[in-house]
Amino acid sequence: MSKIYNLKREVEKPPRLTGGHRLCAGCGAGVVVSGVLRALNQEDRAVVVNATSCLEVSTFMYPYTAYMDSFIHSAFENSAATCSGVEAAYNALKRRGKVDGTVKFITFAGDGGTYDIGFQSLSGAMERGHDMVYVCYDNEAYMNTGIQRSSSTPLFARTTTTPVGSAGQGKKQNKKDLTEILVAHNIPYVAQTAPLGNFKDLHTKSHKAIYTEGPCFLNILSPCPRGWDYPMAQLAQITKLAVDTCVWPLYEVEEGIWRLSYIPKKKLPVEEFMRPQGRFRHMFQKGNEWMIEEVQKQVDQRWESLLEKTGA
Amino acid sequence: MIKQLSGNEAVAYALKQLNPDVMGAFPITPSTEIPEYFAQYVADGQVNTEFVTVESEHSSMSVCIAAQAAGARTVCATSSCGLALMYELLYVAASCRLPITLVCVNRALSGPININNDHSDSMGARDSGWIQIYAENNQEAYDNVIMAMPIGETPWVRLPVMTCMDGFITSHAVENMQLLDSDVVKRFVGEYKPENYLLKKENPLAVGPYDISAYYMEHKVLQAEAMKAAKARILEVAAEFERISGRSYGLLEEYRMEDAELALVLIGSTAGTAKAAVDRLREKGVKAGLVKIRVFRPFPGQELAKALAGTRAVAVMDKSEGFSANGGPLFSETCSALYDCKERPYLINIVYGLGGRDVTTGDIEKLFGRLANIAETGDIGSVYTHMGQRSREEIA
């Protein structure tokens, strides 16, 4: 980027996702989408793609769309293929002199539409090398259908399909490490970010993803006050705690080179992130200390491994 | 130009002449040769299509939907389970009013897995909102693909078109056929000029909304009206096509039906077999005839009723088992079409040819024998039966 990042200047740009959409107050998704779209150069056009999701049903309810750019939604599991289809059309029509100018192609899908049902479509589109950006706004469960577990839901989290009861203590399995799976696709750019602080990390990575030729993938943590069960005004705090506990490390892999984007001044214990959230409440009951210890152990291991990969 | 081509090669050749903007490609027997031939055209620089080699049929249709919405003319080919994997998106394509062309090389659905011909794949998609046109032979398979875009892209139709041919029987058998000059084909089909599309600079477009109950029904009614309107357009395009090819097509084909008392109604390559049987019976003085359904969606109900008026006994032959316990899909449509007629023929349903089970002229003649008996005695026997399967004793 030519200019130094300045949040005030960025938010003064005309929005490409307008207000009036129907996302919940305090939802991370709207902040993530606005943040990514702000990274487009103002003069460039874009086609935005959505998987079926909270985001889709809240931003394009007939006859109103919140997007200033062209937009397409087709189904839940095919947003990557859909984006690749638009890109294919652009290539064909450009070759035949029927379209001109720069058009960028950006997909947004939740973790259900990315880690699970849209996984094949995503992997295929990345392997084929379309010039597109796939953004997963990761809120760690199927929120649109009412908070069911996905393969992104973290260990022990309570959801409506991993409830807590006398014989169940939330999700039994680990969260899938999708970002690393995307790294294994050997695509030009993969990054993990979050709507943190002044959004500089989110903005920089989005701009890089949009303006790097070829398939790029962004995994963006997107807290959900309904599903995570925390006060809706605390989006920024929850995001910061996810990053400062190293539950959600910020890093990027550019042409195979791993780079850590943020090292917390003081790495906080995972309880700090988990305590404010109802989905982890059962872990703080007497006798369940082992659960927090287990999560801490895993977070530490993954952080160490990431430090090694990034040479930090 | 006369050429000897298989059905798949003929279709691939038609696609080459059309030079679509985007093609979604994924292999499945027996349609695989279509993207194979086309890939070679791409490699040889004979087309400049964006050839997208996806990881599944689901993504193939997803690419076609998105590319067509973006302003491109798109095509794909598939069979059987591949079409079944697309089912969800076939509805999306039709409801977004995207005139995609899909070549379905008909093959039995799993399970058990079977690679041979029947119509269970496309019959499963009959209510998805696609126009469906079935070919009897290689020539028709070629011709139907060329007519697909002028039908589907018409502003008051704007529906996707599925052209179907029988797997192996049509797709792999080589026949003599007439090919049109590429210039003639290009002129006939013309440029694709959608009114609105995603990549239109002057006016962004949003496609695929969440459509609440206040609007959904209106959109479905518009879709239904478009399907009704498609009937006239299909005939109009057929008339234009006759002018460039000399070959004439309708919604259905009546074969020796003028004075027929006994008749068959069926779809696809079996029409060839049945025509031979009808000819033989005619020589023996039997007033036999055949109605071949060419267009299944929109269904030519009135035209079929008219064609069958004057018959005494009719067998509707379904090459798919609908498991309704009440007959196959073509039988249901035929019953509905005839219900309002004052004089109705006796009607039976024969489910045949599943998973590639052969049907011969002998089988058809025997069936006409049964119809003659029904016409004479008025005794239908079982309304809905299967043909060509071995008995339990034979299998043991």
XYZ file of C-alpha atoms in Angstrom:
708
model
C 0.000 0.000 0.000
C 1.237 3.406 -0.886
C -0.222 5.343 2.013
C 0.206 4.709 5.721
C -2.883 3.144 7.221
C -5.253 5.630 8.771
C -8.521 4.357 10.233
C -10.239 7.729 10.077
C -9.498 8.075 6.381
C -10.595 4.527 5.723
C -13.966 4.843 7.439
C -14.651 8.089 5.605
C -14.653 6.227 2.290
C -18.122 5.571 0.927
C -19.152 2.209 2.403
C -19.519 -0.761 0.077
C -21.668 -2.583 2.648
C -24.276 -0.038 3.642
C -26.142 0.293 6.922
C -29.690 -0.958 7.255
C -28.828 -4.609 6.899
C -30.354 -6.988 9.400
C -27.315 -8.435 11.195
C -27.567 -8.523 15.003
C -26.179 -5.676 17.063
C -22.642 -6.597 18.059
C -22.214 -9.170 15.260
C -18.658 -9.565 14.019
C -19.674 -10.450 10.457
C -20.749 -6.963 9.399
C -17.547 -5.472 10.806
C -15.467 -8.091 8.994
C -17.205 -7.591 5.637
C -17.021 -3.796 5.831
C -13.389 -4.065 6.805
C -12.465 -6.339 3.904
C -14.396 -4.302 1.332
C -12.768 -1.078 2.544
C -9.456 -2.550 1.380
C -10.620 -2.370 -2.251
C -9.185 0.536 -4.186
C -12.067 2.936 -4.551
C -11.936 2.986 -8.345
C -12.060 -0.803 -8.671
C -15.270 -2.700 -9.113
C -15.981 -5.949 -7.275
C -18.384 -8.846 -7.428
C -19.205 -10.067 -3.936
C -20.252 -13.679 -3.369
C -21.948 -15.077 -0.275
C -22.574 -18.586 0.897
C -25.939 -19.062 2.522
C -25.360 -17.707 6.018
C -26.526 -15.178 8.610
C -24.652 -12.684 6.491
C -26.462 -13.547 3.283
C -29.999 -13.572 4.636
C -29.320 -10.336 6.540
C -27.691 -8.366 3.732
C -29.784 -9.363 0.704
C -33.409 -9.792 1.615
C -35.481 -9.156 -1.486
C -35.916 -6.433 -2.677
C -33.127 -4.773 -0.664
C -29.390 -5.328 -0.942
C -26.805 -3.803 1.385
C -24.035 -4.197 -1.212
C -23.044 -1.356 -3.491
C -21.203 -3.817 -5.757
C -22.639 -6.633 -7.836
C -23.498 -9.603 -5.677
C -24.401 -13.260 -6.086
C -25.577 -15.934 -3.697
C -26.454 -19.369 -4.975
C -26.309 -21.962 -2.183
C -24.648 -22.923 1.094
C -21.818 -25.198 -0.031
C -20.732 -23.656 -3.314
C -19.613 -20.086 -2.713
C -16.040 -20.812 -3.838
C -17.236 -22.467 -7.052
C -19.650 -19.582 -7.540
C -16.861 -17.047 -7.213
C -14.731 -19.059 -9.618
C -17.616 -19.013 -12.106
C -17.838 -15.227 -12.005
C -14.082 -15.003 -12.438
C -14.241 -17.431 -15.376
C -16.920 -15.281 -17.006
C -14.770 -12.189 -16.492
C -11.801 -13.870 -18.183
C -13.927 -15.055 -21.089
C -15.711 -11.750 -21.628
C -12.528 -9.749 -21.240
C -10.822 -11.946 -23.843
C -13.719 -11.265 -26.196
C -13.679 -7.524 -25.510
C -17.052 -7.491 -23.778
C -15.919 -6.182 -20.373
C -13.137 -3.855 -19.371
C -11.648 -2.387 -16.224
C -10.478 -4.071 -13.051
C -13.014 -6.245 -11.262
C -12.177 -8.104 -8.044
C -13.921 -11.229 -6.810
C -14.498 -11.725 -3.091
C -16.415 -14.511 -1.364
C -17.693 -14.417 2.190
C -18.815 -17.569 3.948
C -19.205 -18.626 7.553
C -17.289 -21.469 9.148
C -20.094 -23.957 8.411
C -19.980 -22.958 4.746
C -16.183 -23.165 4.741
C -14.799 -25.751 7.170
C -17.664 -28.206 6.556
C -20.167 -28.188 3.725
C -18.228 -25.826 1.440
C -14.842 -27.425 2.034
C -14.664 -29.350 -1.241
C -15.783 -26.393 -3.304
C -13.186 -24.198 -1.580
C -10.368 -26.681 -2.038
C -11.257 -27.103 -5.720
C -11.379 -23.380 -6.436
C -8.069 -22.752 -4.661
C -6.360 -25.605 -6.518
C -7.638 -24.334 -9.876
C -5.969 -21.012 -9.214
C -8.784 -18.534 -9.838
C -7.909 -14.912 -9.160
C -10.195 -14.496 -6.155
C -10.283 -13.973 -2.407
C -12.143 -16.360 -0.163
C -12.986 -14.915 3.239
C -14.190 -17.157 6.029
C -15.850 -15.176 8.793
C -15.345 -17.711 11.512
C -17.848 -17.560 14.363
C -17.228 -21.165 15.316
C -20.696 -22.666 14.814
C -23.770 -22.757 12.547
C -25.260 -19.528 13.872
C -27.849 -18.982 11.126
C -29.718 -22.162 12.035
C -29.429 -21.556 15.770
C -25.919 -22.331 17.057
C -25.084 -25.905 16.050
C -21.539 -27.253 16.253
C -19.290 -27.153 13.200
C -15.797 -28.530 12.723
C -14.651 -25.033 13.667
C -16.344 -25.124 17.073
C -13.611 -25.291 19.722
C -13.149 -28.136 22.158
C -15.744 -28.254 24.987
C -17.844 -25.378 23.644
C -21.555 -25.642 24.288
C -23.782 -25.468 21.220
C -27.327 -26.693 20.622
C -25.963 -29.962 19.200
C -23.191 -30.263 21.795
C -25.223 -29.405 24.872
C -24.088 -29.666 28.459
C -25.849 -32.228 30.616
C -25.182 -35.008 33.109
C -23.506 -37.078 30.388
C -22.211 -34.357 28.059
C -19.742 -31.505 28.506
C -19.952 -29.665 25.191
C -18.032 -30.498 22.021
C -15.795 -33.529 22.354
C -13.579 -32.763 19.373
C -10.943 -30.186 18.532
C -11.341 -27.277 16.157
C -10.101 -28.058 12.658
C -7.073 -25.993 11.648
C -8.424 -24.774 8.358
C -5.906 -21.998 7.828
C -3.064 -24.518 7.792
C -5.029 -26.729 5.407
C -5.267 -23.778 3.050
C -1.539 -23.177 3.428
C -1.084 -26.753 2.226
C -2.806 -25.756 -1.041
C 0.359 -23.798 -1.935
C -1.608 -20.729 -2.945
C 0.009 -17.283 -3.059
C -1.463 -15.874 0.136
C -3.135 -17.233 3.270
C -3.742 -15.206 6.402
C -5.487 -15.350 9.708
C -6.772 -12.093 11.140
C -9.486 -10.543 13.292
C -11.321 -7.201 13.592
C -8.784 -6.077 16.164
C -8.169 -2.563 17.483
C -7.961 -0.065 14.631
C -8.427 -2.859 12.028
C -4.963 -2.304 10.614
C -4.149 -6.006 10.507
C -7.491 -6.823 8.885
C -7.107 -4.007 6.370
C -3.525 -4.768 5.416
C -4.175 -8.463 4.914
C -7.391 -7.844 2.990
C -5.630 -5.445 0.647
C -2.827 -7.911 0.128
C -5.273 -10.741 -0.549
C -7.343 -8.699 -2.983
C -4.352 -7.399 -4.920
C -2.279 -10.581 -4.961
C -2.870 -12.405 -8.230
C -4.312 -15.874 -7.804
C -6.385 -17.534 -5.112
C -6.043 -16.041 -1.629
C -7.648 -17.082 1.615
C -8.449 -15.083 4.736
C -9.687 -16.685 7.931
C -11.177 -13.953 10.097
C -12.408 -14.501 13.618
C -15.910 -13.120 13.891
C -17.345 -13.222 17.409
C -21.077 -13.891 17.680
C -22.783 -12.514 20.804
C -25.718 -14.932 20.407
C -23.699 -18.088 19.894
C -20.825 -17.279 22.207
C -23.171 -15.804 24.762
C -21.435 -12.598 25.811
C -22.754 -9.004 26.074
C -23.132 -7.561 22.570
C -21.166 -4.416 23.368
C -18.005 -6.462 23.993
C -17.079 -7.420 20.414
C -13.776 -5.543 20.525
C -12.799 -6.885 23.964
C -13.613 -10.489 23.104
C -11.624 -10.231 19.870
C -8.658 -8.758 21.731
C -8.757 -11.527 24.316
C -8.843 -14.207 21.591
C -5.666 -12.720 20.173
C -3.891 -11.972 23.471
C -4.486 -15.501 24.787
C -3.120 -16.877 21.467
C -6.369 -18.793 20.992
C -6.547 -16.975 17.616
C -3.033 -16.023 16.508
C -2.619 -13.480 13.739
C -0.271 -14.613 11.000
C 0.161 -14.819 7.250
C 1.808 -17.141 4.768
C 2.947 -15.390 1.619
C 4.421 -17.511 -1.170
C 5.212 -20.162 1.438
C 6.894 -17.775 3.894
C 5.279 -17.818 7.342
C 5.103 -14.525 9.200
C 3.682 -13.825 12.642
C 1.693 -10.568 12.633
C 1.264 -10.041 16.353
C 2.954 -11.207 19.520
C 1.034 -10.299 22.677
C 3.083 -8.232 25.109
C 1.799 -10.553 27.804
C 0.314 -13.884 26.705
C -2.854 -14.205 28.784
C -4.223 -17.476 30.157
C -7.093 -18.928 28.104
C -9.580 -18.399 30.957
C -9.450 -14.681 30.243
C -10.960 -15.307 26.820
C -13.325 -18.042 27.936
C -14.755 -16.699 31.191
C -16.922 -13.935 29.657
C -18.577 -16.450 27.285
C -21.607 -18.535 28.198
C -20.584 -21.285 25.785
C -17.666 -22.150 28.102
C -19.493 -21.562 31.404
C -19.623 -25.266 32.398
C -15.835 -25.402 32.231
C -15.620 -23.069 35.210
C -17.616 -25.327 37.490
C -15.834 -27.055 40.319
C -14.296 -30.335 39.188
C -13.934 -29.177 35.561
C -10.562 -27.485 35.992
C -9.042 -30.216 33.801
C -10.992 -28.910 30.837
C -9.399 -25.490 31.018
C -6.005 -27.106 31.576
C -6.518 -29.224 28.467
C -7.452 -26.197 26.357
C -4.461 -24.245 27.709
C -2.164 -27.144 26.860
C -3.420 -27.296 23.291
C -3.283 -23.528 22.752
C 0.306 -23.507 24.050
C 1.315 -26.353 21.759
C -0.158 -24.695 18.689
C 1.402 -21.352 19.578
C 4.829 -22.964 20.006
C 4.459 -24.700 16.688
C 3.459 -21.442 15.021
C 6.454 -19.643 16.549
C 8.645 -22.332 15.081
C 7.098 -22.053 11.608
C 7.339 -18.289 11.577
C 10.810 -18.232 13.094
C 9.583 -15.691 15.626
C -21.890 -31.948 -44.548
C -22.393 -35.658 -43.887
C -20.261 -37.119 -41.115
C -20.117 -40.318 -39.127
C -20.129 -39.336 -35.486
C -21.107 -40.699 -32.117
C -23.737 -38.769 -30.187
C -21.125 -37.425 -27.796
C -18.860 -36.249 -30.593
C -21.789 -34.695 -32.421
C -22.748 -32.738 -29.307
C -19.154 -31.710 -28.654
C -18.954 -30.559 -32.276
C -22.116 -28.488 -31.846
C -20.576 -26.910 -28.722
C -17.445 -26.127 -30.702
C -19.533 -24.375 -33.325
C -21.316 -22.429 -30.565
C -18.004 -21.515 -28.871
C -19.596 -20.735 -25.484
C -17.963 -18.289 -23.059
C -17.625 -20.756 -20.186
C -17.872 -24.519 -19.826
C -17.937 -26.412 -16.530
C -16.331 -29.828 -16.997
C -16.384 -32.919 -14.842
C -16.171 -36.511 -16.062
C -18.917 -39.083 -15.626
C -19.766 -42.046 -17.818
C -21.256 -41.902 -20.443
C -21.016 -38.119 -20.941
C -17.241 -37.890 -20.311
C -16.334 -37.730 -23.989
C -18.090 -34.385 -24.395
C -15.652 -32.439 -22.160
C -12.809 -34.599 -23.543
C -13.496 -33.616 -27.139
C -14.042 -30.044 -26.040
C -10.751 -29.938 -24.102
C -8.990 -30.865 -27.338
C -10.769 -28.031 -29.186
C -9.482 -25.696 -26.441
C -5.965 -27.145 -26.671
C -6.009 -26.768 -30.460
C -7.210 -23.171 -30.252
C -10.429 -23.948 -32.136
C -12.509 -22.315 -29.394
C -11.612 -19.635 -26.847
C -13.971 -20.808 -24.125
C -12.999 -20.534 -20.463
C -12.878 -24.268 -19.734
C -13.266 -24.765 -15.965
C -12.260 -28.238 -14.841
C -14.103 -28.382 -11.550
C -13.897 -30.935 -8.735
C -17.531 -32.105 -8.939
C -20.743 -31.759 -10.903
C -22.041 -29.630 -8.053
C -19.289 -27.129 -8.756
C -19.815 -27.504 -12.495
C -23.389 -26.264 -12.180
C -22.296 -23.643 -9.610
C -19.756 -22.296 -12.089
C -22.374 -22.238 -14.851
C -24.885 -20.386 -12.654
C -22.357 -17.777 -11.573
C -20.833 -17.337 -15.022
C -24.216 -17.038 -16.725
C -25.298 -14.504 -14.075
C -22.067 -12.633 -14.746
C -23.041 -12.265 -18.402
C -21.469 -15.315 -20.030
C -23.024 -18.024 -22.166
C -22.359 -21.285 -20.360
C -22.648 -25.011 -21.008
C -21.932 -28.291 -19.262
C -22.568 -31.996 -19.720
C -23.292 -34.742 -17.252
C -25.063 -38.037 -16.524
C -26.752 -39.982 -13.768
C -25.328 -39.304 -10.285
C -23.639 -36.217 -11.667
C -27.008 -34.745 -12.515
C -28.345 -35.900 -9.157
C -25.498 -34.060 -7.430
C -26.618 -30.939 -9.308
C -30.304 -31.214 -8.380
C -30.202 -28.493 -5.714
C -28.548 -26.103 -8.127
C -30.785 -26.935 -11.079
C -33.567 -25.256 -9.101
C -31.299 -22.282 -8.382
C -30.398 -21.922 -12.068
C -34.035 -21.983 -13.130
C -35.252 -19.619 -10.415
C -32.459 -17.140 -11.231
C -33.760 -17.374 -14.823
C -30.358 -18.265 -16.245
C -30.484 -19.840 -19.722
C -27.664 -22.347 -19.204
C -27.391 -25.284 -21.619
C -26.825 -28.704 -20.046
C -26.360 -31.873 -22.060
C -27.638 -34.843 -20.084
C -26.457 -38.188 -21.384
C -29.107 -40.317 -19.722
C -27.900 -43.054 -17.432
C -29.466 -45.036 -14.600
C -29.163 -43.656 -11.094
C -27.428 -45.569 -8.334
C -28.060 -47.780 -6.591
C -26.983 -50.298 -7.340
C -24.474 -48.450 -9.467
C -25.101 -49.002 -13.173
C -23.594 -47.118 -16.088
C -26.183 -47.948 -18.732
C -29.148 -46.075 -20.037
C -32.468 -45.230 -18.540
C -34.131 -41.898 -17.796
C -34.115 -41.906 -14.003
C -31.536 -39.103 -13.842
C -33.328 -36.458 -15.887
C -36.764 -37.593 -14.693
C -35.580 -36.816 -11.171
C -34.951 -33.266 -12.389
C -38.267 -32.925 -14.207
C -39.721 -30.497 -11.664
C -36.596 -28.341 -11.312
C -37.788 -25.700 -13.768
C -35.583 -26.685 -16.707
C -36.812 -27.107 -20.246
C -36.154 -30.747 -21.203
C -35.710 -31.861 -24.808
C -34.994 -35.524 -25.585
C -33.237 -36.878 -28.671
C -34.044 -40.113 -30.480
C -30.710 -40.321 -32.288
C -27.392 -38.578 -32.916
C -28.855 -36.144 -35.414
C -31.459 -34.955 -32.951
C -28.877 -34.747 -30.154
C -26.838 -32.377 -32.338
C -29.832 -30.374 -33.516
C -31.293 -29.992 -30.016
C -28.093 -28.480 -28.642
C -28.099 -25.880 -31.414
C -31.718 -24.976 -30.690
C -31.218 -24.798 -26.903
C -29.818 -21.265 -26.613
C -32.277 -19.505 -28.928
C -35.040 -21.074 -26.847
C -33.653 -20.481 -23.361
C -32.229 -17.006 -23.931
C -35.476 -15.520 -25.270
C -36.351 -12.645 -22.886
C -39.850 -13.909 -22.140
C -38.539 -17.429 -21.501
C -35.141 -17.052 -19.830
C -34.970 -20.639 -18.618
C -32.169 -23.208 -18.609
C -32.373 -25.975 -21.179
C -31.449 -29.617 -20.696
C -30.959 -31.592 -23.892
C -31.043 -35.318 -23.248
C -29.825 -38.329 -25.198
C -29.668 -41.996 -24.288
C -26.376 -43.109 -22.774
C -24.298 -45.454 -24.972
C -27.225 -46.158 -27.332
C -27.038 -42.612 -28.672
C -23.915 -41.208 -27.020
C -21.538 -43.925 -28.228
C -23.116 -45.403 -31.355
C -21.784 -43.887 -34.569
C -24.340 -42.779 -37.153
C -24.397 -40.914 -40.410
C -25.490 -37.395 -39.772
C -25.800 -33.956 -41.296
C -23.724 -31.192 -39.757
C -24.473 -27.555 -40.388
C -21.797 -25.066 -41.401
C -20.323 -23.290 -38.400
C -21.192 -19.873 -39.864
C -24.794 -20.955 -40.235
C -24.864 -22.188 -36.638
C -23.295 -18.974 -35.329
C -25.755 -16.821 -37.234
C -28.660 -18.963 -36.066
C -27.702 -18.764 -32.403
C -26.425 -15.170 -32.425
C -24.746 -13.235 -29.629
C -25.814 -13.575 -26.015
C -27.019 -10.155 -24.911
C -28.537 -10.321 -21.442
C -30.272 -7.186 -20.220
C -28.615 -7.292 -16.775
C -25.565 -9.144 -15.557
C -23.047 -8.990 -12.727
C -20.198 -7.598 -14.820
C -22.255 -4.828 -16.405
C -20.322 -1.679 -15.651
C -23.170 0.789 -15.695
C -25.425 -1.052 -13.311
C -24.451 -3.473 -10.520
C -26.783 -6.433 -10.111
C -27.664 -8.555 -7.092
C -28.584 -12.188 -7.755
C -29.950 -14.872 -5.424
C -31.743 -13.047 -2.594
C -33.320 -14.361 0.536
C -36.878 -14.254 -0.723
C -39.465 -14.052 2.024
C -43.066 -15.235 1.736
C -44.178 -11.769 0.654
C -42.369 -12.245 -2.696
C -41.477 -15.926 -3.172
C -44.811 -16.958 -4.615
C -44.855 -14.142 -7.182
C -41.411 -15.240 -8.339
C -42.543 -18.846 -8.675
C -45.595 -17.802 -10.669
C -43.355 -15.845 -13.054
C -41.250 -18.958 -13.485
C -44.341 -21.048 -14.190
C -45.549 -18.483 -16.752
C -42.148 -18.585 -18.458
C -42.377 -22.373 -18.758
C -45.813 -22.056 -20.351
C -44.491 -19.420 -22.752
C -41.583 -21.675 -23.673
C -43.892 -23.970 -25.640
C -44.554 -21.433 -28.395
C -40.907 -20.400 -28.465
C -39.724 -23.999 -28.880
C -41.952 -24.318 -31.946
C -40.821 -20.963 -33.304
C -37.159 -21.959 -32.975
C -37.935 -25.325 -34.564
C -39.482 -23.532 -37.541
C -36.414 -21.285 -37.877
C -34.198 -24.330 -37.569
C -36.081 -26.110 -40.322
C -35.238 -23.230 -42.629
C -31.492 -23.731 -42.119
C -31.480 -27.515 -41.875
C -34.523 -28.876 -43.644
C -35.276 -30.931 -40.541
C -38.596 -30.451 -38.850
C -39.285 -30.742 -35.119
C -42.327 -30.395 -32.894
C -43.035 -30.819 -29.193
C -43.759 -34.437 -29.997
C -43.507 -36.626 -33.061
C -46.456 -38.608 -34.355
C -45.480 -41.711 -36.299
C -48.229 -43.363 -38.376
C -50.827 -41.958 -36.013
C -53.330 -40.740 -38.676
C -55.635 -43.730 -38.271
C -53.875 -45.554 -35.435
C -56.057 -47.516 -33.033
C -53.229 -48.899 -30.931
C -50.401 -46.625 -29.892
C -47.315 -46.237 -27.777
C -46.116 -43.101 -25.997
C -42.417 -43.052 -25.197
C -39.229 -40.994 -25.050
C -35.802 -41.284 -26.652
C -33.946 -43.897 -28.664
C -36.604 -46.601 -28.189
C -38.635 -44.622 -30.708
C -36.345 -46.008 -33.411
C -37.028 -49.577 -32.321
C -40.739 -48.879 -32.004
C -40.957 -47.332 -35.475
C -39.542 -50.523 -36.978
C -42.070 -52.571 -35.036
C -44.915 -50.283 -36.088
C -43.892 -50.624 -39.742
C -43.897 -54.393 -39.486
C -47.315 -54.448 -37.809
C -48.707 -52.041 -40.399
C -47.642 -54.511 -43.086
C -49.761 -57.064 -41.274
C -52.700 -54.678 -41.252
C -52.494 -53.681 -37.581
C -53.361 -50.031 -37.084
C -50.354 -49.319 -34.896
C -48.770 -45.935 -34.217
C -46.310 -44.130 -32.010
C -46.081 -40.816 -30.218
C -42.542 -39.834 -29.316
C -42.355 -37.137 -26.669
C -39.547 -34.802 -27.659
C -40.189 -32.004 -25.186
C -41.020 -33.273 -21.713
C -40.821 -29.850 -20.027
C -42.951 -27.927 -20.829
C -45.165 -30.980 -21.200
C -47.214 -30.975 -24.404
C -50.442 -32.160 -22.727
C -52.964 -30.779 -25.211
C -50.888 -31.859 -28.184
C -50.611 -35.368 -26.775
C -54.359 -35.573 -26.128
C -54.932 -34.521 -29.716
C -52.459 -37.073 -31.029
C -54.098 -39.879 -29.087
C -57.669 -38.906 -29.990
C -59.206 -41.781 -31.918
C -56.980 -44.474 -30.444
C -58.530 -47.391 -28.588
C -55.652 -48.651 -26.452
C -52.373 -46.955 -25.548
C -49.274 -48.150 -23.715
C -47.197 -45.438 -22.070
C -43.605 -46.610 -21.791
C -41.530 -45.177 -18.962
C -37.774 -45.710 -18.997
C -37.596 -44.818 -15.320
C -39.212 -46.250 -12.234
C -40.717 -43.494 -10.150
C -41.593 -45.745 -7.189
C -44.914 -44.008 -6.853
C -46.618 -47.459 -6.881
C -48.907 -45.825 -9.414
C -46.811 -45.803 -12.591
C -43.930 -43.804 -14.033
C -43.720 -40.060 -14.654
C -44.650 -40.154 -18.349
C -47.700 -42.244 -17.478
C -48.860 -39.687 -14.890
C -48.476 -36.869 -17.399
C -50.316 -38.810 -20.092
C -53.186 -39.664 -17.742
C -53.535 -35.977 -16.811
C -53.412 -34.950 -20.457
C -56.225 -37.321 -21.374
C -58.464 -36.803 -18.373
C -60.602 -34.061 -19.921
C -61.087 -35.883 -23.235
C -64.618 -37.074 -23.890
C -63.420 -40.319 -25.441
C -60.389 -41.816 -23.821
C -58.398 -44.848 -24.916
C -57.611 -47.657 -22.520
C -54.304 -46.759 -20.936
C -51.573 -48.955 -19.493
C -48.099 -48.208 -18.212
C -45.000 -50.234 -19.011
C -41.800 -49.540 -17.138
C -38.939 -50.890 -19.260
C -35.254 -50.705 -20.079
C -33.989 -49.920 -16.571
C -30.217 -49.884 -16.221
C -29.765 -50.612 -19.932
C -32.086 -53.635 -20.195
C -32.536 -54.163 -23.901
C -35.814 -53.673 -25.689
C -36.346 -55.293 -29.112
C -38.845 -54.965 -31.920
C -40.163 -58.336 -30.741
C -40.891 -56.895 -27.288
C -42.723 -53.971 -28.865
C -44.771 -56.208 -31.179
C -45.763 -58.334 -28.210
C -46.874 -55.197 -26.420
C -49.040 -54.217 -29.393
C -50.547 -57.701 -29.146
C -51.523 -56.936 -25.581
C -53.023 -53.605 -26.655
C -55.065 -55.351 -29.379
C -56.427 -57.709 -26.784
C -57.304 -54.823 -24.447
C -59.035 -52.951 -27.272
C -61.063 -56.034 -28.097
C -62.021 -57.227 -24.609
C -61.867 -54.030 -22.573
C -59.921 -55.981 -19.999
C -56.817 -54.001 -19.052
C -55.375 -56.440 -16.541
C -52.682 -54.748 -14.477
C -52.446 -51.053 -15.348
C -48.826 -50.707 -14.358
C -46.315 -53.455 -15.127
C -42.647 -53.908 -15.924
C -41.225 -55.325 -19.136
C -38.035 -57.255 -19.843
C -37.200 -58.466 -16.346
C -36.642 -62.143 -15.620
C -38.980 -63.967 -13.309
C -37.775 -65.219 -9.923
C -37.783 -68.742 -11.322
C -35.601 -67.733 -14.259
C -33.097 -66.036 -11.980
C -32.967 -69.047 -9.639
